[in-house]
Coordinates of C-alpha atoms in Angstrom, one line a residue:
M1 CA -3.7 11.6 -27.9
K2 CA -7.0 13.3 -27.1
K3 CA -8.0 15.2 -23.8
S4 CA -9.8 13.3 -21.3
K5 CA -13.3 14.4 -19.6
E6 CA -11.0 16.1 -17.1
N7 CA -11.0 20.0 -17.6
N8 CA -7.4 21.4 -18.7
W9 CA -5.8 18.4 -18.3
N10 CA -4.2 15.4 -20.9
P11 CA -1.6 13.1 -20.4
N12 CA 1.1 15.2 -21.4
S13 CA 0.1 18.6 -19.6
W14 CA 2.4 17.8 -16.7
R15 CA 5.4 18.7 -19.3
D16 CA 5.1 22.4 -18.6
L17 CA 5.6 22.0 -15.0
P18 CA 8.7 21.8 -12.6
I19 CA 9.6 18.1 -11.9
K20 CA 12.0 16.3 -9.7
Q21 CA 14.0 13.3 -9.6
Q22 CA 14.5 12.9 -13.5
P23 CA 17.3 11.3 -14.9
E24 CA 19.4 13.8 -17.2
Y25 CA 19.5 11.8 -20.9
Q26 CA 22.2 12.8 -22.9
D27 CA 20.3 11.5 -26.0
K28 CA 17.1 13.5 -26.1
K29 CA 16.0 12.0 -29.8
Q30 CA 16.6 8.4 -28.4
L31 CA 14.8 8.8 -25.5
A32 CA 11.5 10.2 -27.8
E33 CA 11.8 7.3 -30.0
V34 CA 11.8 5.0 -27.0
E35 CA 8.5 6.5 -25.7
E36 CA 7.1 6.5 -29.3
K37 CA 7.4 2.9 -29.4
L38 CA 5.9 2.5 -25.8
R39 CA 3.3 4.2 -27.4
S40 CA 2.5 1.5 -29.7
L41 CA 2.9 -1.2 -27.3
P42 CA 0.0 -3.1 -25.9
P43 CA -1.2 -1.8 -22.4
L44 CA 0.0 -4.0 -19.5
T45 CA -3.2 -3.4 -17.3
S46 CA -6.9 -2.6 -18.3
P47 CA -9.2 0.3 -16.9
S48 CA -11.9 -2.2 -15.9
E49 CA -9.5 -4.1 -14.0
S50 CA -8.2 -0.8 -12.1
R51 CA -11.8 0.1 -11.5
K52 CA -12.4 -3.0 -9.7
L53 CA -9.3 -2.5 -7.6
K54 CA -10.7 0.9 -6.7
D55 CA -14.0 -0.9 -6.0
Q56 CA -12.0 -3.2 -3.5
L57 CA -10.2 -0.2 -1.9
A58 CA -13.3 1.6 -1.2
K59 CA -14.4 -1.1 1.0
V60 CA -11.0 -1.0 2.7
A61 CA -11.6 2.9 3.2
A62 CA -15.3 1.9 4.9
G63 CA -13.2 -0.8 7.1
Q64 CA -14.6 -3.5 5.7
A65 CA -11.4 -5.2 4.1
F66 CA -8.0 -4.5 4.4
L67 CA -4.8 -3.8 2.1
L68 CA -1.7 -5.8 1.7
Q69 CA 0.7 -3.8 -0.3
G70 CA 4.3 -5.2 -0.5
G71 CA 6.9 -6.0 -2.6
D72 CA 10.8 -5.6 -3.9
C73 CA 12.3 -2.2 -3.0
A74 CA 13.4 -1.9 -6.3
E75 CA 13.1 -4.5 -9.4
S76 CA 16.2 -5.6 -10.9
F77 CA 17.0 -7.0 -14.4
A78 CA 19.8 -9.4 -13.0
E79 CA 17.4 -11.1 -10.2
F80 CA 14.3 -11.5 -12.7
N81 CA 13.6 -15.2 -12.7
Q82 CA 10.7 -17.7 -12.1
G83 CA 11.9 -19.0 -8.6
N84 CA 12.0 -15.4 -7.0
L85 CA 8.6 -14.2 -8.6
R86 CA 7.1 -17.5 -7.1
D87 CA 8.4 -17.1 -3.8
F88 CA 7.3 -13.6 -3.7
F89 CA 3.9 -14.5 -4.7
R90 CA 3.9 -17.6 -2.2
V91 CA 4.5 -15.0 0.5
I92 CA 1.9 -12.6 -0.2
L93 CA -0.6 -15.9 -0.4
Q94 CA 0.9 -17.0 3.2
M95 CA 0.5 -13.4 4.4
T96 CA -3.1 -13.3 3.0
V97 CA -4.3 -16.4 4.9
A98 CA -2.9 -15.6 8.0
L99 CA -4.3 -12.1 7.9
M100 CA -7.5 -13.8 6.6
Y101 CA -8.0 -16.5 9.0
G102 CA -6.9 -14.1 12.0
A103 CA -9.0 -11.1 11.2
G104 CA -11.8 -12.4 9.5
R105 CA -12.0 -9.9 6.5
P106 CA -11.0 -9.8 2.8
I107 CA -7.3 -8.6 1.9
V108 CA -6.8 -6.4 -1.2
K109 CA -3.8 -7.8 -2.3
V110 CA -1.3 -5.3 -4.4
G111 CA 2.0 -5.9 -5.1
R112 CA 5.1 -3.5 -5.7
V113 CA 5.9 -5.4 -8.9
A114 CA 5.9 -5.2 -12.8
G115 CA 7.2 -1.5 -12.5
Q116 CA 9.1 -0.8 -9.7
F117 CA 12.1 -0.2 -11.2
A118 CA 13.0 3.6 -10.3
K119 CA 13.9 5.1 -7.0
P120 CA 14.3 8.6 -6.2
R121 CA 17.3 9.6 -4.6
S122 CA 18.6 12.0 -1.8
A123 CA 21.4 13.0 -3.7
D124 CA 22.2 13.3 -7.4
T125 CA 25.9 11.9 -7.0
E126 CA 27.5 9.3 -4.6
I127 CA 30.9 8.9 -3.4
I128 CA 32.9 5.9 -3.0
D129 CA 36.5 5.6 -1.8
G130 CA 36.8 8.9 -3.0
K131 CA 35.5 8.4 -6.0
E132 CA 32.0 10.7 -7.1
L133 CA 29.6 9.3 -9.6
P134 CA 25.9 10.1 -10.7
S135 CA 23.8 8.1 -8.2
Y136 CA 22.1 4.6 -9.0
R137 CA 18.5 5.6 -9.9
G138 CA 17.2 2.0 -10.4
D139 CA 17.3 -0.4 -13.5
M140 CA 15.0 1.8 -15.3
V141 CA 17.6 4.6 -15.3
N142 CA 20.8 3.2 -15.2
S143 CA 23.1 0.3 -13.7
M144 CA 24.2 0.0 -10.2
D145 CA 28.0 -0.9 -11.3
F146 CA 30.4 2.0 -9.8
V147 CA 31.7 2.6 -13.2
A148 CA 31.3 6.1 -14.9
S149 CA 30.1 4.2 -17.9
A150 CA 27.2 2.3 -16.2
R151 CA 25.8 5.4 -14.6
I152 CA 24.7 7.3 -17.6
P153 CA 20.8 7.0 -17.9
D154 CA 20.1 4.6 -21.2
P155 CA 16.4 5.3 -22.9
E156 CA 16.6 1.6 -23.8
N157 CA 15.9 0.5 -20.3
L158 CA 12.3 1.9 -20.4
L159 CA 11.8 -1.1 -23.0
K160 CA 13.5 -3.4 -20.5
V161 CA 11.3 -2.5 -18.0
Y162 CA 8.3 -2.8 -20.0
Y163 CA 9.2 -6.5 -21.2
Q164 CA 9.9 -7.7 -18.3
S165 CA 7.1 -6.0 -16.5
A166 CA 4.8 -7.9 -19.2
A167 CA 6.5 -11.2 -18.4
T168 CA 6.1 -10.8 -14.9
L169 CA 2.4 -10.0 -15.0
N170 CA 1.6 -12.7 -17.3
Y171 CA 3.4 -15.3 -15.0
L172 CA 2.0 -14.1 -11.7
R173 CA -1.7 -14.0 -13.4
S174 CA -1.0 -17.5 -14.3
L175 CA -0.1 -18.1 -10.6
A176 CA -3.2 -16.5 -9.3
K177 CA -5.4 -17.9 -11.5
G178 CA -4.2 -21.2 -12.8
G179 CA -4.5 -23.4 -9.6
Y180 CA -1.5 -22.1 -7.5
A181 CA -3.3 -20.0 -5.1
S182 CA -6.0 -22.7 -4.6
L183 CA -6.6 -23.6 -1.1
E184 CA -6.1 -27.2 -2.0
R185 CA -2.4 -26.7 -2.7
I186 CA -1.8 -24.7 0.5
N187 CA 0.2 -27.6 1.8
E188 CA 2.7 -26.8 -1.0
W189 CA 3.4 -23.1 0.0
N190 CA 4.6 -24.5 3.2
A191 CA 6.8 -27.2 2.3
D192 CA 10.3 -25.6 2.4
F193 CA 9.0 -23.0 4.8
I194 CA 8.2 -24.6 7.8
A195 CA 11.6 -26.3 8.2
H196 CA 13.3 -23.3 8.1
S197 CA 11.4 -20.5 9.7
P198 CA 10.1 -19.6 13.2
Q199 CA 7.0 -18.6 11.8
G200 CA 6.8 -21.9 9.6
K201 CA 4.9 -24.0 12.7
R202 CA 2.5 -21.2 13.4
F203 CA 1.1 -21.0 9.8
Q204 CA 1.0 -24.9 9.7
D205 CA -1.3 -24.6 12.4
I206 CA -3.5 -22.6 10.0
V207 CA -2.9 -24.8 7.6
N208 CA -3.9 -27.7 9.2
H209 CA -7.5 -26.2 10.2
I210 CA -8.0 -25.2 6.7
N211 CA -7.2 -28.5 5.4
E212 CA -9.8 -30.0 7.9
C213 CA -12.4 -27.2 6.3
V214 CA -11.3 -28.5 2.8
S215 CA -12.0 -32.1 3.8
F216 CA -15.4 -30.8 5.2
I217 CA -16.4 -29.2 1.8
R218 CA -15.6 -32.2 -0.2
A219 CA -17.2 -34.6 2.1
C220 CA -20.3 -32.4 1.6
G221 CA -20.1 -33.1 -2.3
L222 CA -19.0 -30.1 -3.3
S223 CA -15.9 -29.3 -5.4
L224 CA -13.4 -26.3 -4.8
N225 CA -13.0 -26.1 -8.7
K226 CA -16.2 -24.8 -8.8
M227 CA -15.8 -22.3 -6.2
P228 CA -13.2 -19.2 -8.0
Q229 CA -12.6 -17.9 -4.5
L230 CA -11.0 -21.1 -3.0
R231 CA -9.0 -21.9 -5.9
E232 CA -8.0 -18.3 -7.3
A233 CA -6.5 -15.3 -6.0
E234 CA -7.3 -11.5 -7.0
F235 CA -3.7 -9.8 -7.5
Y236 CA -2.8 -6.3 -8.5
T237 CA 0.2 -4.4 -9.3
S238 CA 1.3 -1.0 -8.4
H239 CA 4.7 1.1 -8.6
E240 CA 5.7 4.8 -7.6
A241 CA 5.0 6.8 -10.9
L242 CA 8.4 8.6 -11.0
L243 CA 9.3 8.5 -14.5
L244 CA 6.7 10.7 -16.2
G245 CA 7.6 9.9 -19.7
Y246 CA 7.3 6.1 -19.4
E247 CA 3.8 6.7 -17.6
E248 CA 2.5 9.0 -20.0
A249 CA 3.7 6.4 -23.1
L250 CA 1.5 3.9 -21.5
T251 CA -1.4 6.1 -20.7
R252 CA -5.0 5.2 -22.6
I253 CA -8.3 6.9 -22.7
D254 CA -10.9 4.6 -21.8
E255 CA -13.5 4.2 -24.9
A256 CA -16.2 3.1 -22.6
T257 CA -15.9 6.3 -20.0
G258 CA -13.6 8.7 -21.6
E259 CA -11.4 8.6 -18.8
A260 CA -7.5 8.4 -19.1
Y261 CA -6.0 5.2 -17.3
A262 CA -2.1 4.4 -16.8
C263 CA -1.9 1.2 -18.0
S264 CA 1.6 0.8 -16.9
A265 CA -0.2 -0.6 -13.6
H266 CA -3.2 -0.9 -11.7
M267 CA -2.3 1.4 -8.9
L268 CA 0.3 4.3 -9.0
W269 CA 1.7 6.3 -6.2
I270 CA 3.6 9.7 -5.6
G271 CA 6.7 9.8 -3.1
D272 CA 7.2 11.6 -0.4
R273 CA 9.9 13.6 -2.8
T274 CA 7.9 14.4 -5.6
R275 CA 4.4 15.4 -4.3
N276 CA 4.5 19.4 -4.4
L277 CA 1.4 20.6 -5.4
D278 CA 2.7 22.9 -8.3
G279 CA 4.8 19.8 -9.3
A280 CA 4.7 17.9 -12.7
H281 CA 3.7 14.4 -10.6
I282 CA 0.7 16.0 -9.2
E283 CA -0.4 17.4 -12.4
Y284 CA -0.2 14.2 -14.3
M285 CA -1.7 11.8 -11.5
R286 CA -4.7 13.7 -11.2
G287 CA -6.3 13.4 -14.3
L288 CA -6.1 9.3 -13.9
G289 CA -9.0 6.9 -13.3
N290 CA -7.0 4.2 -11.5
P291 CA -7.1 4.3 -7.9
I292 CA -3.7 6.2 -6.7
G293 CA -1.8 6.9 -3.5
T294 CA 0.4 9.5 -2.0
K295 CA 3.2 9.3 0.4
V296 CA 2.5 11.3 4.1
G297 CA 5.7 11.9 5.4
P298 CA 7.1 13.8 8.5
S299 CA 7.2 17.3 6.7
M300 CA 3.4 17.2 5.7
T301 CA 1.0 19.9 7.8
P302 CA -2.7 19.3 7.7
D303 CA -3.4 22.1 5.2
E304 CA -0.8 20.9 2.6
L305 CA -2.7 17.2 3.2
L306 CA -6.2 18.9 2.5
Q307 CA -4.9 20.6 -0.8
L308 CA -3.2 17.4 -2.2
I309 CA -6.2 15.3 -1.2
A310 CA -8.6 18.1 -3.1
A311 CA -6.3 18.0 -6.0
L312 CA -6.0 14.1 -6.6
N313 CA -9.6 13.1 -5.7
P314 CA -11.5 16.1 -6.0
K315 CA -14.8 14.1 -6.5
N316 CA -14.3 12.3 -3.3
Q317 CA -14.5 8.9 -4.5
P318 CA -14.2 6.0 -2.0
G319 CA -11.1 4.0 -3.2
K320 CA -9.7 6.7 -5.1
L321 CA -6.8 7.7 -2.8
T322 CA -4.6 5.9 -0.5
L323 CA -3.0 8.0 2.2
I324 CA 0.7 6.2 2.8
A325 CA 1.9 7.3 6.3
R326 CA 5.5 7.3 6.3
M327 CA 6.6 9.1 10.0
G328 CA 9.3 6.8 11.9
S329 CA 8.8 4.6 14.9
D330 CA 9.7 7.8 17.1
K331 CA 7.3 10.5 15.2
I332 CA 4.1 8.9 14.4
A333 CA 2.5 9.4 17.6
E334 CA 3.1 13.4 17.2
L335 CA 2.8 14.1 13.8
L336 CA 0.1 11.5 12.4
P337 CA -3.2 12.2 14.7
P338 CA -3.3 15.8 13.6
L339 CA -3.5 14.9 10.1
V340 CA -6.3 12.1 10.6
R341 CA -8.3 14.7 12.6
A342 CA -8.1 17.2 9.6
V343 CA -8.8 14.5 7.1
K344 CA -11.6 13.1 9.0
A345 CA -13.2 16.5 9.9
E346 CA -13.2 17.4 6.1
G347 CA -15.4 14.3 5.3
C348 CA -12.5 12.9 2.9
K349 CA -12.9 9.1 1.9
V350 CA -9.4 8.0 1.9
V351 CA -7.8 4.6 2.8
W352 CA -5.0 5.0 5.3
S353 CA -2.2 2.9 5.0
C354 CA 1.6 2.6 7.1
D355 CA 4.7 2.4 5.5
P356 CA 6.6 1.3 8.5
M357 CA 9.8 1.0 6.5
H358 CA 11.1 4.1 4.9
A359 CA 11.5 6.2 7.7
N360 CA 12.9 3.6 10.3
T361 CA 16.1 3.2 7.8
I362 CA 19.6 3.4 9.8
K363 CA 23.4 2.5 9.1
S364 CA 24.6 -0.2 11.1
P365 CA 28.1 0.0 12.2
N366 CA 29.5 -2.1 9.7
G367 CA 28.0 0.0 7.1
Y368 CA 25.2 -1.4 6.3
K369 CA 22.0 0.3 5.5
T370 CA 19.3 -1.6 7.7
R371 CA 15.9 -1.4 9.5
P372 CA 15.4 -2.7 12.9
F373 CA 12.3 -4.7 12.8
N374 CA 11.4 -3.8 16.4
R375 CA 10.9 0.1 15.1
I376 CA 8.8 -1.1 12.0
L377 CA 6.8 -3.1 14.5
A378 CA 6.5 -0.3 16.7
E379 CA 5.5 2.1 14.1
L380 CA 2.8 -0.3 13.3
K381 CA 1.3 -0.4 16.4
S382 CA 1.3 3.2 16.7
F383 CA -0.9 3.3 13.3
F384 CA -3.2 1.1 14.7
E385 CA -3.6 2.9 17.9
I386 CA -3.8 6.4 16.5
H387 CA -6.9 5.1 14.1
K388 CA -8.4 3.5 17.2
T389 CA -8.1 6.8 19.1
E390 CA -9.4 8.8 16.6
G391 CA -12.4 6.6 15.4
T392 CA -10.9 6.3 11.9
H393 CA -9.9 2.9 9.9
A394 CA -6.4 1.4 9.7
G395 CA -6.7 0.2 6.4
G396 CA -3.4 -1.4 5.2
I397 CA 0.0 -1.7 5.1
H398 CA 2.5 -0.9 2.6
F399 CA 6.0 -2.6 2.9
E400 CA 9.5 -3.7 1.2
M401 CA 9.9 -7.2 1.4
T402 CA 11.1 -10.5 -0.7
G403 CA 10.4 -14.1 -0.9
Q404 CA 14.1 -15.0 -0.6
D405 CA 15.8 -15.5 2.6
V406 CA 17.8 -12.5 2.7
T407 CA 19.3 -10.8 5.9
E408 CA 18.9 -7.0 5.4
C409 CA 16.7 -6.2 8.4
I410 CA 18.0 -7.0 11.7
G411 CA 15.6 -8.5 14.4
G412 CA 12.3 -10.3 14.1
A413 CA 12.1 -14.1 15.5
Q414 CA 15.2 -15.1 13.4
A415 CA 17.1 -12.8 15.5
I416 CA 19.1 -11.7 12.4
S417 CA 21.9 -9.2 13.9
E418 CA 24.3 -6.6 12.5
V419 CA 26.9 -9.3 12.1
N420 CA 24.2 -11.2 10.0
L421 CA 23.9 -8.8 7.8
K422 CA 26.7 -9.4 5.3
D423 CA 25.5 -13.4 5.0
R424 CA 22.8 -12.6 2.0
Y425 CA 22.5 -8.5 1.8
H426 CA 21.0 -8.3 -1.5
T427 CA 18.9 -5.5 -2.2
H428 CA 19.7 -3.0 -5.1
C429 CA 18.5 -0.3 -2.8
D430 CA 16.8 -0.4 0.3
P431 CA 17.0 -3.4 2.8
R432 CA 13.9 -5.8 2.7
L433 CA 12.1 -7.6 4.9
N434 CA 12.4 -11.5 3.9
A435 CA 9.5 -14.4 4.1
S436 CA 9.7 -15.2 7.6
Q437 CA 9.6 -11.7 8.9
S438 CA 7.0 -10.9 6.6
L439 CA 4.9 -13.6 7.7
E440 CA 5.7 -12.7 11.4
L441 CA 4.6 -9.0 10.3
A442 CA 1.2 -10.4 8.9
F443 CA 0.5 -12.1 12.5
L444 CA 1.0 -8.9 14.3
I445 CA -1.4 -7.1 11.9
S446 CA -3.8 -9.8 12.5
E447 CA -3.9 -9.7 16.0
E448 CA -4.2 -5.9 15.9
L449 CA -7.2 -6.1 13.6
K450 CA -8.6 -8.7 16.0
K451 CA -8.4 -6.3 18.9
R452 CA -10.4 -3.8 16.8
G453 CA -12.9 -6.3 15.4

């Protein structure tokens, strides 16, 4: 593939640098053949779509919109079906309505979906009942089954991810543009939800007000079908760019601009474990035209963050770079303000987003990995307060959720306890908020946004 306009960069220049969190494939020839096959397949997203998202994120950076980025911890082959995707999209729409209605500003919707199949791990192996095997790294790499054969990295999984992502995108686009997202159908989003969720009645109050507005619009002789803003939804996809062979194979040079775009998703981000400045992941991401993100964890220093921003967004383009803070509810008040001040003093145009999930993970007495909802809310409230104090914009949230009625995070209005975790604990990796907890989170964010105008 020819070089893009970025000097000394091409989609495979990352291969000369150290890289972390990669599987050890036994059959290198098969891996090369799979990557070559991926290069010949159509892109999943287009450069023009990614540019449109970047324009919308520029408004987030200016405090004129809010970023809602959520979805599964790790997608799986086993749970892929129409119902789960529809339920996920329904919750995103419900959260969007709650945020827009309460805060009165546009919501930029980005899913952790159609590509979020690989996970970094803290250790290369895991031990269960005295038996040690390679760690499960997501369905993109190996299988969750705790047997030796299942933990061998399989290059064919890369193709499975591509095809499932293509089907996922196709279905979500049909929901976003085919009428499901229309405000005329808002009652359908809430039909089952209201009977089973503590947040259902609160959301129904919003639905009733919106229905009154829709009736007024019709009484004026106007049709929602002729107003795309009221009958369609702009929706984008994102995932962590972990397996760079897959990302490189789906990189395309845009003929209109000469820029390289990762066409596996509209937006990619770098995780806290792979953001080393001299590493392969920074090298690959720095040459992309896509909007990109990077996790900002407790070990980040102001100097390192400024170097990272300079590498990933050297032209200081608004909407190009999202900084996703994941500090923990007990550390954010101490660790985030110096970073925010340094970025502000440097004049960097970034989106600040909060990931209140990853640094608030605990292990319950009965052995389940979980996240207390009160800690998630506490980190989020601190995030808003810090940005208010520093005179900057609290621009978004990045969280792990599902439309399924799971019991993986304790607390919330449903009062899920440690005893309840075993009831519906379905995650393939980290615990997720369920639909009710996600909407409860949206109401909290709405209140925080209203306080700050």
